[in-house]
Amino acid sequence: MTEAHLAVVVLAAGNGTRMKSATPKVMHEIAGLPMLGHALATATSLGASYVIPVIRHEKDKLEAYVNAFYPTTHIAHQDETPGTGRAVECALNVLPEGFSGAVVVTSGDVPLLDVQTIEAMLDVHLSSGAGATLLTAVFDDPAGYGRIIRDDAGAFSSIVEHRDATDDELEITEVNAGVYVFDFDALKSALANIGLHSAVGEKYLTDAATEILKSGKAVQALQVSDNWLVAGVNDRVQLQQVSAELNRRICEGWMLSGVTIADPQTTFIDITVTLGEDVTLLPGTHLKGISSIGRGSTVGPEVSMEDTQVGEDVTIIKAHIAGSVIEAGASVGPYSYIRPGTNLGAGGKIGTFVETKNARIGAGSKVPHLSYVGDATIGEHSNIGAGTIFANYDGVEKHHSIVGSHVRTGAHNVFVSPITIGDGAYTAGGTVVRKDVDPGDLAMSVAPQRNLADWVLANRSNTAAAKAAAKAKE
Ligand code: UD1
Ligand code: MG
């Protein structure tokens, strides 16, 4: 079959009322991608010439997402008639005149379905010449799913939706997974022939299967062995269950690729993350977005990281990091807040209770303790003293400061931006730097220290301090 004869329809037009959410159901995320993203990633991997997401509910949000991330797909808009059957009918209208071949139908709310399962269905479907091939699964708890009705010989006869089923039918544990391959012509005429279910006013796609059978064509019902692949998400309980299972699979995949994960139950890794060999992830680590960690690095415990690139042999302990780059051999934490635009150079350090933002910290430079580095460029092998604040905001605008290489700044400094401190300069403890410091200079802004002799003995007599002082003077 040439690819010009394959179309994949992804259903995403439903209301998703059971989610009770302002976010459309298929836009709820698991492992860092909306469920629709997972479904479209699979759909677009099949090599079909037409991938057709069908949308209606919250169509602007869905359309924006699809156009941004899957621009080669052909969006179909469902009209006011509800139901999965109508949704597919609207999708078929997008196909060009004269199209023939197979139509795969999947759902935006079945996020774990993989390419291999659909390819296996396509093989059976095409070699058997069936009018329709659908996927089934046997669930311990089939509540909510359509039940597969088979005849005495065990052949497929129809699908009954949970809401329409008799008590006897509700006992059936084999369910419709909502994944189908249809022959285009058989599907098109079946959809034209079926009516609406009067109780709900919907056109069911499931009725198309029975209709194809009536027309004399075979309908195959293949049972999937891995039930998670077809788990549908209709409410937030199922969202959590599917998301936990996907995370379990992602962690297992990385462990088999050479990553040590101390506690997969508390480690969450988006599908968009990449990890090198001999990375160690300690408990409570959340890796999100387009993030990567290089070989030999140890991250955790308790690190959340988003859209951040980490080099090799880095150590990060108890930190939140977003939109940043941590180069090889650097160390971060514990208790660091690394905000977007931070670039920590090779072998550098961002230490305890340090916040950074839009800060380029050069190779080997250190900000070890209790500091804020915002809108700054620091050269190489410089040390920023404990308790230093880059005062970048004058109440109206943000300003940028530059610190050179091999600079030593004293503890408890304030750098009132914009200032520049030259290479090899020093600043004394407690300095408020308001003017540029030339290379090699020492900047001091503190008043000379005055000691009032015996002030404690005279003004705080009989205190423990006064007694200790008197004793020391004996
Ligand atoms: C559907 C099947 C059911 C199956 C289950 C598997 C029908 C009638 N029922 O039920 O047999 O066991 O999936 O998960 O098909 N959608 C549209 N337009 C609509 C309605 C729905 O595009 O008018 C989309 C939804 O966005 C969703 C998918 O179709 O992605 C399935 O709809 P949903 O309402 O979740 O159907 P289920 O009740 O799960
Ligand atoms: Mg569903």
Short mmCIF file of N, CA and C in Angstrom, two decimals, residues 122-241:
data_model
loop_
_atom_site.label_atom_id
_atom_site.label_comp_id
_atom_site.label_asym_id
_atom_site.label_seq_id
_atom_site.Cartn_x
_atom_site.Cartn_y
_atom_site.Cartn_z
N LEU A 122 -2.91 -2.73 11.15
CA LEU A 122 -2.95 -2.46 9.70
C LEU A 122 -2.57 -3.70 8.91
N ASP A 123 -1.55 -4.44 9.40
CA ASP A 123 -1.12 -5.66 8.72
C ASP A 123 -2.27 -6.65 8.63
N VAL A 124 -2.92 -6.91 9.79
CA VAL A 124 -4.03 -7.88 9.82
C VAL A 124 -5.17 -7.39 8.93
N HIS A 125 -5.48 -6.12 9.06
CA HIS A 125 -6.59 -5.54 8.31
C HIS A 125 -6.39 -5.69 6.80
N LEU A 126 -5.20 -5.32 6.34
CA LEU A 126 -4.96 -5.32 4.91
C LEU A 126 -4.83 -6.73 4.35
N SER A 127 -4.20 -7.63 5.13
CA SER A 127 -4.02 -8.98 4.60
C SER A 127 -5.34 -9.76 4.62
N SER A 128 -6.26 -9.40 5.51
CA SER A 128 -7.52 -10.14 5.58
C SER A 128 -8.61 -9.53 4.70
N GLY A 129 -8.38 -8.32 4.22
CA GLY A 129 -9.38 -7.65 3.39
C GLY A 129 -10.66 -7.31 4.14
N ALA A 130 -10.54 -7.11 5.46
CA ALA A 130 -11.73 -6.80 6.27
C ALA A 130 -12.25 -5.40 5.96
N GLY A 131 -13.54 -5.17 6.27
CA GLY A 131 -14.11 -3.83 6.14
C GLY A 131 -13.70 -2.96 7.31
N ALA A 132 -13.52 -3.61 8.47
CA ALA A 132 -13.09 -2.88 9.66
C ALA A 132 -12.31 -3.81 10.58
N THR A 133 -11.29 -3.24 11.24
CA THR A 133 -10.54 -4.00 12.24
C THR A 133 -10.50 -3.13 13.47
N LEU A 134 -10.96 -3.66 14.60
CA LEU A 134 -10.93 -2.83 15.80
C LEU A 134 -10.19 -3.53 16.92
N LEU A 135 -9.76 -2.71 17.86
CA LEU A 135 -8.94 -3.21 18.95
C LEU A 135 -9.82 -3.36 20.19
N THR A 136 -9.64 -4.47 20.89
CA THR A 136 -10.40 -4.66 22.13
C THR A 136 -9.42 -4.95 23.26
N ALA A 137 -9.95 -4.88 24.49
CA ALA A 137 -9.13 -5.21 25.66
C ALA A 137 -10.04 -5.80 26.70
N VAL A 138 -9.50 -6.66 27.54
CA VAL A 138 -10.30 -7.22 28.64
C VAL A 138 -9.88 -6.51 29.92
N PHE A 139 -10.82 -5.80 30.52
CA PHE A 139 -10.54 -5.02 31.72
C PHE A 139 -11.24 -5.63 32.93
N ASP A 140 -10.55 -5.66 34.06
CA ASP A 140 -11.19 -6.09 35.31
C ASP A 140 -12.38 -5.18 35.61
N ASP A 141 -12.15 -3.88 35.41
CA ASP A 141 -13.23 -2.92 35.63
C ASP A 141 -13.53 -2.22 34.30
N PRO A 142 -14.53 -2.72 33.58
CA PRO A 142 -14.81 -2.17 32.24
C PRO A 142 -15.74 -0.94 32.28
N ALA A 143 -16.01 -0.42 33.47
CA ALA A 143 -16.99 0.67 33.59
C ALA A 143 -16.65 1.83 32.66
N GLY A 144 -17.66 2.31 31.97
CA GLY A 144 -17.50 3.48 31.11
C GLY A 144 -17.21 3.13 29.65
N TYR A 145 -16.63 1.98 29.41
CA TYR A 145 -16.26 1.60 28.04
C TYR A 145 -17.43 0.93 27.31
N GLY A 146 -17.37 0.96 25.98
CA GLY A 146 -18.32 0.21 25.16
C GLY A 146 -17.97 -1.28 25.25
N ARG A 147 -19.00 -2.16 25.35
CA ARG A 147 -18.75 -3.60 25.49
C ARG A 147 -18.80 -4.28 24.11
N ILE A 148 -17.93 -5.25 23.91
CA ILE A 148 -17.88 -6.01 22.66
C ILE A 148 -18.87 -7.18 22.74
N ILE A 149 -19.83 -7.19 21.84
CA ILE A 149 -20.79 -8.30 21.76
C ILE A 149 -20.32 -9.25 20.66
N ARG A 150 -20.12 -10.52 21.03
CA ARG A 150 -19.70 -11.52 20.04
C ARG A 150 -20.83 -12.54 19.86
N ASP A 151 -20.90 -13.16 18.68
CA ASP A 151 -21.93 -14.18 18.45
C ASP A 151 -21.50 -15.51 19.06
N ASP A 152 -22.34 -16.55 18.90
CA ASP A 152 -22.04 -17.84 19.53
C ASP A 152 -20.72 -18.42 19.06
N ALA A 153 -20.35 -18.09 17.82
CA ALA A 153 -19.09 -18.62 17.27
C ALA A 153 -17.89 -17.76 17.72
N GLY A 154 -18.18 -16.71 18.47
CA GLY A 154 -17.09 -15.85 18.97
C GLY A 154 -16.71 -14.73 18.02
N ALA A 155 -17.46 -14.59 16.92
CA ALA A 155 -17.14 -13.52 15.97
C ALA A 155 -17.79 -12.21 16.43
N PHE A 156 -17.16 -11.09 16.05
CA PHE A 156 -17.67 -9.77 16.43
C PHE A 156 -19.09 -9.57 15.91
N SER A 157 -19.97 -9.05 16.76
CA SER A 157 -21.26 -8.68 16.20
C SER A 157 -21.62 -7.21 16.43
N SER A 158 -21.35 -6.65 17.60
CA SER A 158 -21.64 -5.21 17.76
C SER A 158 -20.95 -4.67 19.01
N ILE A 159 -21.07 -3.33 19.19
CA ILE A 159 -20.55 -2.69 20.40
C ILE A 159 -21.72 -1.99 21.07
N VAL A 160 -21.85 -2.21 22.38
CA VAL A 160 -22.90 -1.53 23.14
C VAL A 160 -22.23 -0.58 24.12
N GLU A 161 -22.60 0.68 24.06
CA GLU A 161 -22.03 1.65 25.00
C GLU A 161 -22.50 1.36 26.41
N HIS A 162 -21.65 1.68 27.39
CA HIS A 162 -21.97 1.44 28.80
C HIS A 162 -23.36 1.98 29.14
N ARG A 163 -23.61 3.22 28.69
CA ARG A 163 -24.87 3.86 29.07
C ARG A 163 -26.09 3.21 28.43
N ASP A 164 -25.88 2.45 27.34
CA ASP A 164 -27.00 1.82 26.65
C ASP A 164 -27.10 0.32 26.97
N ALA A 165 -26.18 -0.19 27.81
CA ALA A 165 -26.09 -1.65 27.99
C ALA A 165 -27.12 -2.18 28.98
N THR A 166 -27.55 -3.43 28.74
CA THR A 166 -28.42 -4.13 29.70
C THR A 166 -27.53 -4.66 30.83
N ASP A 167 -28.15 -5.11 31.92
CA ASP A 167 -27.37 -5.64 33.04
C ASP A 167 -26.46 -6.79 32.59
N ASP A 168 -27.01 -7.67 31.73
CA ASP A 168 -26.20 -8.79 31.23
C ASP A 168 -25.00 -8.28 30.43
N GLU A 169 -25.25 -7.30 29.60
CA GLU A 169 -24.15 -6.76 28.77
C GLU A 169 -23.10 -6.07 29.63
N LEU A 170 -23.54 -5.46 30.72
CA LEU A 170 -22.57 -4.79 31.60
C LEU A 170 -21.59 -5.77 32.23
N GLU A 171 -21.98 -7.05 32.28
CA GLU A 171 -21.09 -8.09 32.83
C GLU A 171 -19.91 -8.39 31.90
N ILE A 172 -20.05 -8.01 30.62
CA ILE A 172 -18.98 -8.31 29.65
C ILE A 172 -17.74 -7.48 29.97
N THR A 173 -16.58 -8.13 29.99
CA THR A 173 -15.36 -7.41 30.36
C THR A 173 -14.49 -7.06 29.14
N GLU A 174 -14.89 -7.58 27.96
CA GLU A 174 -14.14 -7.20 26.76
C GLU A 174 -14.70 -5.88 26.24
N VAL A 175 -13.81 -4.88 26.12
CA VAL A 175 -14.29 -3.55 25.75
C VAL A 175 -13.70 -3.07 24.43
N ASN A 176 -14.38 -2.09 23.86
CA ASN A 176 -13.89 -1.42 22.66
C ASN A 176 -12.82 -0.42 23.07
N ALA A 177 -11.63 -0.59 22.51
CA ALA A 177 -10.52 0.29 22.89
C ALA A 177 -10.61 1.66 22.22
N GLY A 178 -11.46 1.77 21.21
CA GLY A 178 -11.60 3.06 20.53
C GLY A 178 -10.51 3.30 19.49
N VAL A 179 -9.91 2.22 19.00
CA VAL A 179 -8.86 2.31 17.97
C VAL A 179 -9.31 1.42 16.81
N TYR A 180 -9.36 1.97 15.61
CA TYR A 180 -9.95 1.24 14.50
C TYR A 180 -9.12 1.42 13.23
N VAL A 181 -9.22 0.40 12.33
CA VAL A 181 -8.80 0.59 10.95
C VAL A 181 -10.03 0.26 10.10
N PHE A 182 -10.38 1.18 9.22
CA PHE A 182 -11.54 0.95 8.34
C PHE A 182 -11.08 1.00 6.89
N ASP A 183 -11.82 0.28 6.05
CA ASP A 183 -11.69 0.51 4.62
C ASP A 183 -12.46 1.80 4.32
N PHE A 184 -11.84 2.73 3.61
CA PHE A 184 -12.44 4.05 3.42
C PHE A 184 -13.86 3.97 2.84
N ASP A 185 -14.04 3.20 1.75
CA ASP A 185 -15.36 3.15 1.10
C ASP A 185 -16.41 2.54 2.02
N ALA A 186 -16.01 1.45 2.73
CA ALA A 186 -16.95 0.79 3.64
C ALA A 186 -17.36 1.75 4.76
N LEU A 187 -16.39 2.50 5.28
CA LEU A 187 -16.66 3.43 6.37
C LEU A 187 -17.59 4.54 5.92
N LYS A 188 -17.28 5.08 4.74
CA LYS A 188 -18.06 6.23 4.26
C LYS A 188 -19.53 5.83 4.07
N SER A 189 -19.78 4.66 3.46
CA SER A 189 -21.19 4.31 3.26
C SER A 189 -21.85 3.90 4.58
N ALA A 190 -21.09 3.27 5.48
CA ALA A 190 -21.68 2.89 6.78
C ALA A 190 -22.11 4.14 7.54
N LEU A 191 -21.26 5.16 7.56
CA LEU A 191 -21.59 6.38 8.31
C LEU A 191 -22.80 7.09 7.71
N ALA A 192 -22.93 6.97 6.38
CA ALA A 192 -24.08 7.61 5.73
C ALA A 192 -25.37 6.88 6.09
N ASN A 193 -25.26 5.60 6.42
CA ASN A 193 -26.47 4.80 6.68
C ASN A 193 -26.93 4.79 8.14
N ILE A 194 -26.04 5.11 9.07
CA ILE A 194 -26.46 4.99 10.47
C ILE A 194 -27.09 6.29 10.97
N GLY A 195 -27.99 6.14 11.93
CA GLY A 195 -28.70 7.31 12.45
C GLY A 195 -28.14 7.75 13.79
N LEU A 196 -28.88 8.65 14.43
CA LEU A 196 -28.48 9.13 15.75
C LEU A 196 -29.10 8.24 16.82
N HIS A 197 -28.38 8.08 17.94
CA HIS A 197 -28.98 7.40 19.08
C HIS A 197 -29.95 8.35 19.73
N SER A 198 -31.23 7.95 19.75
CA SER A 198 -32.26 8.92 20.15
C SER A 198 -32.05 9.45 21.57
N ALA A 199 -31.60 8.60 22.49
CA ALA A 199 -31.46 9.04 23.88
C ALA A 199 -30.45 10.17 24.03
N VAL A 200 -29.33 10.08 23.31
CA VAL A 200 -28.27 11.08 23.48
C VAL A 200 -28.11 11.99 22.26
N GLY A 201 -28.80 11.63 21.17
CA GLY A 201 -28.71 12.43 19.95
C GLY A 201 -27.34 12.39 19.29
N GLU A 202 -26.55 11.34 19.56
CA GLU A 202 -25.20 11.23 19.00
C GLU A 202 -25.13 10.19 17.90
N LYS A 203 -24.22 10.43 16.96
CA LYS A 203 -23.90 9.41 15.97
C LYS A 203 -22.68 8.66 16.47
N TYR A 204 -22.85 7.36 16.74
CA TYR A 204 -21.76 6.57 17.30
C TYR A 204 -20.89 5.96 16.20
N LEU A 205 -19.60 6.12 16.30
CA LEU A 205 -18.69 5.45 15.37
C LEU A 205 -18.81 3.93 15.52
N THR A 206 -19.11 3.50 16.74
CA THR A 206 -19.21 2.06 17.00
C THR A 206 -20.30 1.42 16.16
N ASP A 207 -21.35 2.17 15.83
CA ASP A 207 -22.42 1.63 15.00
C ASP A 207 -21.94 1.36 13.57
N ALA A 208 -20.90 2.08 13.16
CA ALA A 208 -20.38 1.89 11.79
C ALA A 208 -19.84 0.47 11.64
N ALA A 209 -19.27 -0.07 12.73
CA ALA A 209 -18.71 -1.42 12.65
C ALA A 209 -19.82 -2.43 12.37
N THR A 210 -20.94 -2.31 13.09
CA THR A 210 -22.07 -3.22 12.87
C THR A 210 -22.64 -3.05 11.46
N GLU A 211 -22.70 -1.81 11.03
CA GLU A 211 -23.24 -1.51 9.70
C GLU A 211 -22.38 -2.15 8.60
N ILE A 212 -21.06 -2.12 8.79
CA ILE A 212 -20.15 -2.72 7.81
C ILE A 212 -20.37 -4.24 7.76
N LEU A 213 -20.59 -4.82 8.96
CA LEU A 213 -20.87 -6.25 9.04
C LEU A 213 -22.14 -6.58 8.27
N LYS A 214 -23.17 -5.75 8.46
CA LYS A 214 -24.46 -5.96 7.77
C LYS A 214 -24.29 -5.90 6.26
N SER A 215 -23.37 -5.05 5.80
CA SER A 215 -23.17 -4.90 4.35
C SER A 215 -22.43 -6.09 3.76
N GLY A 216 -22.05 -7.04 4.62
CA GLY A 216 -21.42 -8.27 4.10
C GLY A 216 -19.92 -8.32 4.21
N LYS A 217 -19.31 -7.26 4.76
CA LYS A 217 -17.84 -7.27 4.91
C LYS A 217 -17.45 -7.77 6.29
N ALA A 218 -16.25 -8.29 6.38
CA ALA A 218 -15.79 -8.83 7.67
C ALA A 218 -15.38 -7.70 8.61
N VAL A 219 -15.61 -7.91 9.91
CA VAL A 219 -15.10 -7.00 10.93
C VAL A 219 -14.27 -7.83 11.91
N GLN A 220 -13.03 -7.46 12.05
CA GLN A 220 -12.13 -8.19 12.95
C GLN A 220 -12.03 -7.44 14.27
N ALA A 221 -12.03 -8.19 15.36
CA ALA A 221 -11.83 -7.57 16.67
C ALA A 221 -10.59 -8.20 17.30
N LEU A 222 -9.51 -7.44 17.33
CA LEU A 222 -8.23 -7.96 17.85
C LEU A 222 -8.06 -7.54 19.30
N GLN A 223 -7.65 -8.49 20.12
CA GLN A 223 -7.48 -8.16 21.54
C GLN A 223 -6.04 -7.75 21.82
N VAL A 224 -5.89 -6.63 22.48
CA VAL A 224 -4.56 -6.13 22.80
C VAL A 224 -4.09 -6.84 24.07
N SER A 225 -2.77 -7.07 24.21
CA SER A 225 -2.32 -7.79 25.40
C SER A 225 -1.89 -6.81 26.51
N ASP A 226 -1.45 -5.62 26.12
CA ASP A 226 -1.01 -4.64 27.11
C ASP A 226 -2.13 -3.59 27.26
N ASN A 227 -2.95 -3.77 28.29
CA ASN A 227 -4.14 -2.92 28.43
C ASN A 227 -3.84 -1.43 28.55
N TRP A 228 -2.66 -1.10 29.11
CA TRP A 228 -2.35 0.33 29.29
C TRP A 228 -2.33 1.07 27.96
N LEU A 229 -1.97 0.35 26.89
CA LEU A 229 -1.86 1.01 25.58
C LEU A 229 -3.18 1.64 25.15
N VAL A 230 -4.28 1.09 25.65
CA VAL A 230 -5.58 1.59 25.19
C VAL A 230 -6.38 2.25 26.31
N ALA A 231 -5.71 2.53 27.43
CA ALA A 231 -6.44 3.17 28.54
C ALA A 231 -6.92 4.54 28.11
N GLY A 232 -8.23 4.78 28.25
CA GLY A 232 -8.81 6.08 27.89
C GLY A 232 -8.91 6.95 29.12
N VAL A 233 -8.75 8.25 28.92
CA VAL A 233 -8.84 9.18 30.05
C VAL A 233 -10.12 9.99 29.92
N ASN A 234 -11.03 9.80 30.86
CA ASN A 234 -12.26 10.57 30.85
C ASN A 234 -12.40 11.46 32.07
N ASP A 235 -11.67 11.13 33.15
CA ASP A 235 -11.72 11.98 34.34
C ASP A 235 -10.31 12.08 34.93
N ARG A 236 -10.17 12.82 36.03
CA ARG A 236 -8.82 13.08 36.55
C ARG A 236 -8.23 11.90 37.31
N VAL A 237 -9.07 10.97 37.71
CA VAL A 237 -8.53 9.76 38.34
C VAL A 237 -7.78 8.97 37.26
N GLN A 238 -8.43 8.81 36.11
CA GLN A 238 -7.77 8.09 35.01
C GLN A 238 -6.56 8.86 34.50
N LEU A 239 -6.64 10.19 34.52
CA LEU A 239 -5.49 11.00 34.08
C LEU A 239 -4.27 10.68 34.95
N GLN A 240 -4.48 10.61 36.26
CA GLN A 240 -3.37 10.31 37.18
C GLN A 240 -2.86 8.89 36.95
N GLN A 241 -3.78 7.94 36.77
CA GLN A 241 -3.36 6.54 36.60
C GLN A 241 -2.51 6.37 35.35
#
